[in-house]
PDB file of C-alpha atoms in Angstrom:
ATOM      1  CA  MET A  22      -5.144 -12.247  30.923  1.00  0.00           C
ATOM      2  CA  ALA A  23      -3.586  -9.533  33.063  1.00  0.00           C
ATOM      3  CA  SER A  24      -0.084 -10.818  32.276  1.00  0.00           C
ATOM      4  CA  LYS A  25      -0.813 -10.626  28.533  1.00  0.00           C
ATOM      5  CA  LEU A  26      -1.980  -7.035  28.970  1.00  0.00           C
ATOM      6  CA  GLN A  27       1.194  -6.156  30.868  1.00  0.00           C
ATOM      7  CA  GLN A  28       3.314  -7.762  28.126  1.00  0.00           C
ATOM      8  CA  LEU A  29       1.431  -5.791  25.488  1.00  0.00           C
ATOM      9  CA  GLN A  30       1.908  -2.572  27.438  1.00  0.00           C
ATOM     10  CA  ALA A  31       5.647  -3.265  27.792  1.00  0.00           C
ATOM     11  CA  LYS A  32       6.016  -3.904  24.057  1.00  0.00           C
ATOM     12  CA  ALA A  33       4.061  -0.736  23.269  1.00  0.00           C
ATOM     13  CA  CYS A  34       6.301   1.215  25.636  1.00  0.00           C
ATOM     14  CA  GLN A  35       9.420  -0.190  23.942  1.00  0.00           C
ATOM     15  CA  ALA A  36       8.049   0.702  20.512  1.00  0.00           C
ATOM     16  CA  THR A  37       7.230   4.227  21.650  1.00  0.00           C
ATOM     17  CA  GLN A  38      10.733   4.686  23.051  1.00  0.00           C
ATOM     18  CA  PHE A  39      12.289   3.383  19.815  1.00  0.00           C
ATOM     19  CA  VAL A  40      10.208   5.753  17.694  1.00  0.00           C
ATOM     20  CA  ALA A  41      10.979   8.672  19.992  1.00  0.00           C
ATOM     21  CA  LYS A  42      14.693   7.916  19.788  1.00  0.00           C
ATOM     22  CA  HIS A  43      15.035   7.087  16.073  1.00  0.00           C
ATOM     23  CA  GLY A  44      11.945   8.635  14.461  1.00  0.00           C
ATOM     24  CA  ASN A  45      13.483  12.036  13.734  1.00  0.00           C
ATOM     25  CA  VAL A  46      16.500  10.488  11.993  1.00  0.00           C
ATOM     26  CA  TYR A  47      14.238   8.263   9.884  1.00  0.00           C
ATOM     27  CA  TYR A  48      12.024  11.241   8.986  1.00  0.00           C
ATOM     28  CA  LYS A  49      15.004  13.330   7.830  1.00  0.00           C
ATOM     29  CA  GLN A  50      16.469  10.408   5.885  1.00  0.00           C
ATOM     30  CA  LEU A  51      13.128   9.766   4.181  1.00  0.00           C
ATOM     31  CA  LEU A  52      12.787  13.408   3.169  1.00  0.00           C
ATOM     32  CA  GLU A  53      16.365  13.502   1.883  1.00  0.00           C
ATOM     33  CA  GLN A  54      15.903  10.380  -0.226  1.00  0.00           C
ATOM     34  CA  ASN A  55      12.675  11.705  -1.754  1.00  0.00           C
ATOM     35  CA  LYS A  56      13.491  15.394  -2.085  1.00  0.00           C
ATOM     36  CA  GLN A  57      12.913  15.296  -5.842  1.00  0.00           C
ATOM     37  CA  TYR A  58       9.204  14.731  -5.142  1.00  0.00           C
ATOM     38  CA  ILE A  59       8.836  17.638  -2.740  1.00  0.00           C
ATOM     39  CA  LYS A  60       7.195  20.727  -4.219  1.00  0.00           C
ATOM     40  CA  ASP A  61       8.473  24.034  -2.838  1.00  0.00           C
ATOM     41  CA  PRO A  62       7.054  25.821  -0.940  1.00  0.00           C
ATOM     42  CA  PRO A  63       5.328  23.045   1.017  1.00  0.00           C
ATOM     43  CA  THR A  64       2.141  24.928   1.851  1.00  0.00           C
ATOM     44  CA  VAL A  65      -1.554  24.137   1.908  1.00  0.00           C
ATOM     45  CA  GLU A  66      -2.059  26.123  -1.311  1.00  0.00           C
ATOM     46  CA  THR A  67       0.591  24.034  -3.081  1.00  0.00           C
ATOM     47  CA  CYS A  68      -1.081  20.843  -1.876  1.00  0.00           C
ATOM     48  CA  ASN A  69      -4.474  22.045  -3.102  1.00  0.00           C
ATOM     49  CA  GLU A  70      -2.989  22.939  -6.490  1.00  0.00           C
ATOM     50  CA  LEU A  71      -1.354  19.512  -6.794  1.00  0.00           C
ATOM     51  CA  ALA A  72      -4.608  17.802  -5.840  1.00  0.00           C
ATOM     52  CA  LYS A  73      -6.449  19.710  -8.553  1.00  0.00           C
ATOM     53  CA  GLN A  74      -3.731  18.872 -11.087  1.00  0.00           C
ATOM     54  CA  LEU A  75      -3.992  15.187 -10.222  1.00  0.00           C
ATOM     55  CA  PHE A  76      -7.790  15.216 -10.453  1.00  0.00           C
ATOM     56  CA  TYR A  77      -7.935  16.962 -13.806  1.00  0.00           C
ATOM     57  CA  THR A  78      -5.076  14.896 -15.225  1.00  0.00           C
ATOM     58  CA  ARG A  79      -6.977  11.756 -14.313  1.00  0.00           C
ATOM     59  CA  LEU A  80     -10.116  13.280 -15.808  1.00  0.00           C
ATOM     60  CA  ALA A  81      -8.239  14.028 -19.033  1.00  0.00           C
ATOM     61  CA  SER A  82      -7.039  10.415 -19.226  1.00  0.00           C
ATOM     62  CA  ILE A  83     -10.589   9.013 -19.414  1.00  0.00           C
ATOM     63  CA  PRO A  84     -10.894   9.185 -23.247  1.00  0.00           C
ATOM     64  CA  GLY A  85      -7.682   7.177 -23.679  1.00  0.00           C
ATOM     65  CA  ARG A  86      -8.853   4.631 -21.149  1.00  0.00           C
ATOM     66  CA  THR A  87     -12.238   4.223 -22.810  1.00  0.00           C
ATOM     67  CA  GLU A  88     -10.521   3.789 -26.168  1.00  0.00           C
ATOM     68  CA  SER A  89      -8.340   1.037 -24.692  1.00  0.00           C
ATOM     69  CA  PHE A  90     -11.429  -0.578 -23.190  1.00  0.00           C
ATOM     70  CA  TRP A  91     -13.236  -0.679 -26.517  1.00  0.00           C
ATOM     71  CA  LYS A  92     -10.157  -2.087 -28.268  1.00  0.00           C
ATOM     72  CA  GLU A  93      -9.908  -4.880 -25.713  1.00  0.00           C
ATOM     73  CA  LEU A  94     -13.639  -5.545 -25.965  1.00  0.00           C
ATOM     74  CA  ASP A  95     -13.327  -5.823 -29.758  1.00  0.00           C
ATOM     75  CA  TYR A  96     -10.427  -8.250 -29.250  1.00  0.00           C
ATOM     76  CA  VAL A  97     -12.561 -10.420 -26.947  1.00  0.00           C
ATOM     77  CA  LYS A  98     -15.474 -10.324 -29.403  1.00  0.00           C
ATOM     78  CA  ASN A  99     -13.138 -11.386 -32.202  1.00  0.00           C
ATOM     79  CA  MET A 100     -11.800 -14.244 -30.073  1.00  0.00           C
ATOM     80  CA  TRP A 101     -15.367 -15.338 -29.319  1.00  0.00           C
ATOM     81  CA  LYS A 102     -16.241 -15.341 -33.030  1.00  0.00           C
ATOM     82  CA  HIS A 103     -13.220 -17.529 -33.746  1.00  0.00           C
ATOM     83  CA  ARG A 104     -13.485 -19.653 -30.616  1.00  0.00           C
ATOM     84  CA  HIS A 105     -12.995 -22.853 -32.612  1.00  0.00           C
ATOM     85  CA  GLU A 106      -9.394 -21.669 -33.144  1.00  0.00           C
ATOM     86  CA  LEU A 107      -8.941 -21.041 -29.424  1.00  0.00           C
ATOM     87  CA  LYS A 108      -5.936 -22.698 -27.796  1.00  0.00           C
ATOM     88  CA  VAL A 109      -6.002 -24.405 -24.422  1.00  0.00           C
ATOM     89  CA  GLU A 110      -3.540 -21.801 -23.060  1.00  0.00           C
ATOM     90  CA  ASP A 111      -5.893 -18.943 -23.968  1.00  0.00           C
ATOM     91  CA  ALA A 112      -8.853 -20.708 -22.358  1.00  0.00           C
ATOM     92  CA  GLY A 113      -6.764 -21.349 -19.238  1.00  0.00           C
ATOM     93  CA  ILE A 114      -5.756 -17.700 -19.016  1.00  0.00           C
ATOM     94  CA  ALA A 115      -9.394 -16.639 -19.392  1.00  0.00           C
ATOM     95  CA  ALA A 116     -10.453 -19.088 -16.677  1.00  0.00           C
ATOM     96  CA  LEU A 117      -7.752 -17.844 -14.325  1.00  0.00           C
ATOM     97  CA  PHE A 118      -8.790 -14.249 -14.977  1.00  0.00           C
ATOM     98  CA  GLY A 119     -12.409 -15.101 -14.169  1.00  0.00           C
ATOM     99  CA  LEU A 120     -11.306 -16.876 -11.008  1.00  0.00           C
ATOM    100  CA  GLU A 121      -9.217 -13.873  -9.975  1.00  0.00           C
ATOM    101  CA  CYS A 122     -12.178 -11.526 -10.524  1.00  0.00           C
ATOM    102  CA  PHE A 123     -14.345 -13.772  -8.369  1.00  0.00           C
ATOM    103  CA  ALA A 124     -11.659 -13.892  -5.648  1.00  0.00           C
ATOM    104  CA  TRP A 125     -11.407 -10.098  -5.591  1.00  0.00           C
ATOM    105  CA  PHE A 126     -15.209  -9.913  -5.376  1.00  0.00           C
ATOM    106  CA  CYS A 127     -15.194 -12.266  -2.381  1.00  0.00           C
ATOM    107  CA  ALA A 128     -12.383 -10.311  -0.729  1.00  0.00           C
ATOM    108  CA  GLY A 129     -14.333  -7.089  -1.228  1.00  0.00           C
ATOM    109  CA  GLU A 130     -17.401  -8.636   0.340  1.00  0.00           C
ATOM    110  CA  ILE A 131     -15.394  -9.754   3.368  1.00  0.00           C
ATOM    111  CA  VAL A 132     -13.827  -6.310   3.771  1.00  0.00           C
ATOM    112  CA  GLY A 133     -17.236  -4.681   3.344  1.00  0.00           C
ATOM    113  CA  ARG A 134     -18.610  -6.786   6.173  1.00  0.00           C
ATOM    114  CA  GLY A 135     -15.856  -5.640   8.489  1.00  0.00           C
ATOM    115  CA  PHE A 136     -13.586  -8.673   7.981  1.00  0.00           C
ATOM    116  CA  THR A 137     -16.197 -11.175   9.079  1.00  0.00           C
ATOM    117  CA  PHE A 138     -16.800 -14.409   7.190  1.00  0.00           C
ATOM    118  CA  THR A 139     -20.251 -15.273   8.501  1.00  0.00           C
ATOM    119  CA  GLY A 140     -22.187 -12.024   8.218  1.00  0.00           C
ATOM    120  CA  TYR A 141     -22.697  -8.512   9.387  1.00  0.00           C
ATOM    121  CA  TYR A 142     -22.430  -7.499  13.016  1.00  0.00           C
ATOM    122  CA  PRO A 143     -25.056  -5.105  14.344  1.00  0.00           C
TER     123      PRO A 143
END
């Protein structure tokens, strides 16, 4: 056990040295590649303004999203009314979608429990 700890410490030390040596170059390169996304001046006030713009832009997009939702719901209702004309491919896609929703639900439950499969830890 002690040898594993020493190996882990050595790897962590190597990683720290690598980041200390090459981190500044990577940081500058990253900023240079993405300079079109940087808002001048980079201050706290600018960040707060951008956060408010993002929030209210998302808020303004809600009517369009609800309209899309109702259109899709009408499409599903129409398909259900004419289910005798339903193709096997459409039923398979619907089944896969339901399975994916269930899988995401299960994954969310596992994450919510702290990545445990059997239950909650006290």
